[in-house]
Coordinates of C-alpha atoms and ligand atoms in Angstrom, one line a residue:
M890 CA 44.3 86.0 -202.0
T891 CA 42.7 85.2 -205.1
D892 CA 45.5 83.1 -206.2
C893 CA 46.5 81.5 -203.1
I894 CA 46.0 77.4 -203.1
F895 CA 45.5 77.3 -199.3
C896 CA 42.9 80.2 -199.4
K897 CA 41.2 78.1 -202.1
I898 CA 41.4 75.1 -199.7
A899 CA 40.0 77.0 -196.8
A900 CA 37.2 78.6 -198.9
K901 CA 36.3 75.0 -200.2
Q902 CA 37.1 76.0 -203.8
I903 CA 39.8 73.2 -203.8
P904 CA 38.7 69.9 -202.4
S905 CA 41.4 68.5 -199.1
Q906 CA 41.0 65.7 -196.6
A907 CA 40.1 67.9 -193.7
I908 CA 40.6 66.5 -190.2
Y909 CA 39.4 69.4 -188.3
E910 CA 37.9 72.8 -189.0
D911 CA 36.4 75.8 -186.8
E912 CA 36.0 79.4 -187.5
D913 CA 39.7 80.4 -187.7
V914 CA 41.5 77.3 -188.6
L915 CA 41.7 74.5 -191.1
A916 CA 43.7 71.5 -190.8
F917 CA 43.9 68.7 -193.7
K918 CA 46.3 65.9 -195.1
D919 CA 49.1 67.1 -197.0
I920 CA 48.9 66.0 -200.6
N921 CA 52.2 64.5 -200.6
P922 CA 52.9 63.2 -197.2
A923 CA 56.6 63.1 -196.0
A924 CA 55.4 60.6 -193.3
P925 CA 52.6 57.9 -192.5
V926 CA 50.8 61.0 -190.8
H927 CA 51.5 64.3 -192.3
F928 CA 48.8 67.1 -191.9
L929 CA 49.1 70.7 -192.1
I930 CA 47.1 73.6 -189.9
I931 CA 46.6 76.6 -191.6
P932 CA 44.7 80.0 -190.5
K933 CA 41.6 80.6 -192.6
Q934 CA 42.5 84.1 -193.0
H935 CA 45.5 84.9 -195.3
V936 CA 48.9 85.3 -193.6
A937 CA 51.8 84.6 -196.2
T938 CA 54.6 83.6 -193.7
L939 CA 55.7 83.2 -190.2
S940 CA 58.3 85.7 -191.1
Q941 CA 54.9 88.5 -191.4
C942 CA 53.4 87.6 -188.0
D943 CA 53.7 89.8 -185.0
A944 CA 52.3 90.2 -181.6
S945 CA 48.9 90.7 -183.7
H946 CA 49.2 87.1 -184.5
T947 CA 49.5 85.4 -181.1
A948 CA 46.0 84.2 -181.0
I949 CA 46.2 82.4 -184.1
L950 CA 49.5 81.1 -183.4
G951 CA 48.6 79.9 -180.2
K952 CA 45.3 78.3 -181.8
M953 CA 47.5 76.4 -184.3
L954 CA 50.0 75.0 -181.9
S955 CA 47.5 74.2 -179.3
L956 CA 45.7 72.0 -181.8
V957 CA 48.5 69.8 -182.3
P958 CA 48.2 67.5 -179.4
K959 CA 44.6 66.6 -179.9
L960 CA 44.9 66.2 -183.6
A961 CA 48.0 64.1 -183.7
Q962 CA 46.3 62.2 -180.9
E963 CA 43.2 61.4 -183.4
Q964 CA 45.7 60.8 -186.1
G965 CA 47.5 58.0 -184.3
C966 CA 50.6 59.8 -183.7
G967 CA 50.2 61.0 -180.2
V968 CA 52.7 60.6 -177.4
A969 CA 52.0 58.1 -175.0
V970 CA 53.8 57.8 -171.6
D971 CA 53.5 54.9 -169.3
A972 CA 53.6 54.3 -165.7
A973 CA 57.5 53.6 -165.8
G974 CA 57.9 57.1 -167.6
A975 CA 58.8 55.5 -171.0
A976 CA 57.5 57.4 -174.0
A977 CA 56.5 56.2 -177.2
G978 CA 54.8 57.5 -180.3
G979 CA 55.3 61.3 -181.3
Y980 CA 55.7 63.7 -184.3
K981 CA 57.4 66.7 -185.4
T982 CA 56.1 70.2 -185.8
L983 CA 57.4 72.3 -188.4
I984 CA 56.7 75.9 -190.1
N985 CA 59.2 76.6 -192.9
S986 CA 59.6 80.2 -193.6
G987 CA 60.9 81.8 -196.8
P988 CA 63.0 80.2 -199.8
D989 CA 65.9 79.5 -197.5
G990 CA 63.3 77.9 -195.1
G991 CA 61.8 75.6 -197.9
Q992 CA 58.8 77.3 -197.8
E993 CA 56.9 76.4 -201.2
V994 CA 53.3 77.7 -200.5
Y995 CA 53.0 81.4 -199.2
H996 CA 50.1 80.7 -196.9
L997 CA 51.1 80.2 -193.2
H998 CA 51.0 76.4 -192.4
L999 CA 52.3 74.1 -189.5
H1000 CA 53.4 70.7 -190.6
V1001 CA 52.7 67.9 -188.2
I1002 CA 54.8 64.7 -189.4
G1003 CA 54.6 61.6 -187.6
G1004 CA 54.7 57.8 -187.6
P1005 CA 57.2 55.1 -186.7
H1006 CA 60.4 57.2 -187.0
P1007 CA 59.9 58.5 -190.4
W1008 CA 62.9 60.8 -190.5
R1009 CA 65.2 57.8 -188.8
G1010 CA 68.5 58.3 -190.2
Q1011 CA 67.7 61.9 -191.7
R1012 CA 69.0 65.0 -190.6
S1013 CA 65.6 66.6 -191.5
P1014 CA 62.0 65.1 -192.7
L1015 CA 61.8 68.0 -195.1
Ligands
LIG1551 P1 56.0 74.0 -197.6 O1 56.9 73.7 -198.2 O2 55.4 75.2 -198.1 O3 56.3 74.4 -196.2 O4 54.7 72.9 -197.5 C1 54.0 73.0 -198.6 C2 53.2 71.8 -198.1 O5 51.9 71.7 -198.8 C3 53.6 70.6 -198.9 O6 54.3 69.3 -197.8 C4 53.0 70.2 -200.2 O7 52.7 68.5 -200.3 C5 51.6 70.7 -199.7 N1 50.6 71.1 -200.7 C6 50.6 71.9 -201.8 N2 49.8 71.7 -202.5 C7 49.0 71.1 -201.6 C8 47.3 70.9 -202.6 O8 46.7 71.3 -203.1 N3 46.8 70.2 -201.3 C9 47.3 69.4 -200.3 N4 46.4 68.9 -199.2 N5 48.6 69.7 -199.7 C10 49.2 70.5 -200.7
LIG1552 ZN1 46.2 82.2 -198.6

């Protein structure tokens, strides 16, 4: 996809603040963060939107989602549960799909949005 901004980020033609990379995915900080912690996880291969995914995308979608706990922990918004069962920290995971879903960039991406209650008092962080 020659004109896709996230393909260009994945190919290092546009710089980003990467926090994780392997052969299949890249995670990088959102340029316009909605919260103290806000990063995106993308497949390196172009997929326009979640709505175009099917069973053939199970592995990449699973990889993207299963990276969230580790990366959220590293970025400082992991969930801690103490011995009494009280939880602290946390984040939202979000995939916007299509115009009515608020998707602006048509390369599949998973938002991780965290920090101290960034969405408090709001119905939705984005
Ligand atoms: P969407 O609305 O499509 O779910 O989210 C797109 C996200 O990509 C937005 O949060 C926006 O700030 C982020 N974004 C758009 N362009 C760039 C860019 O060039 N670099 C980075 N790091 N983030 C971007
Ligand atoms: Zn792309």
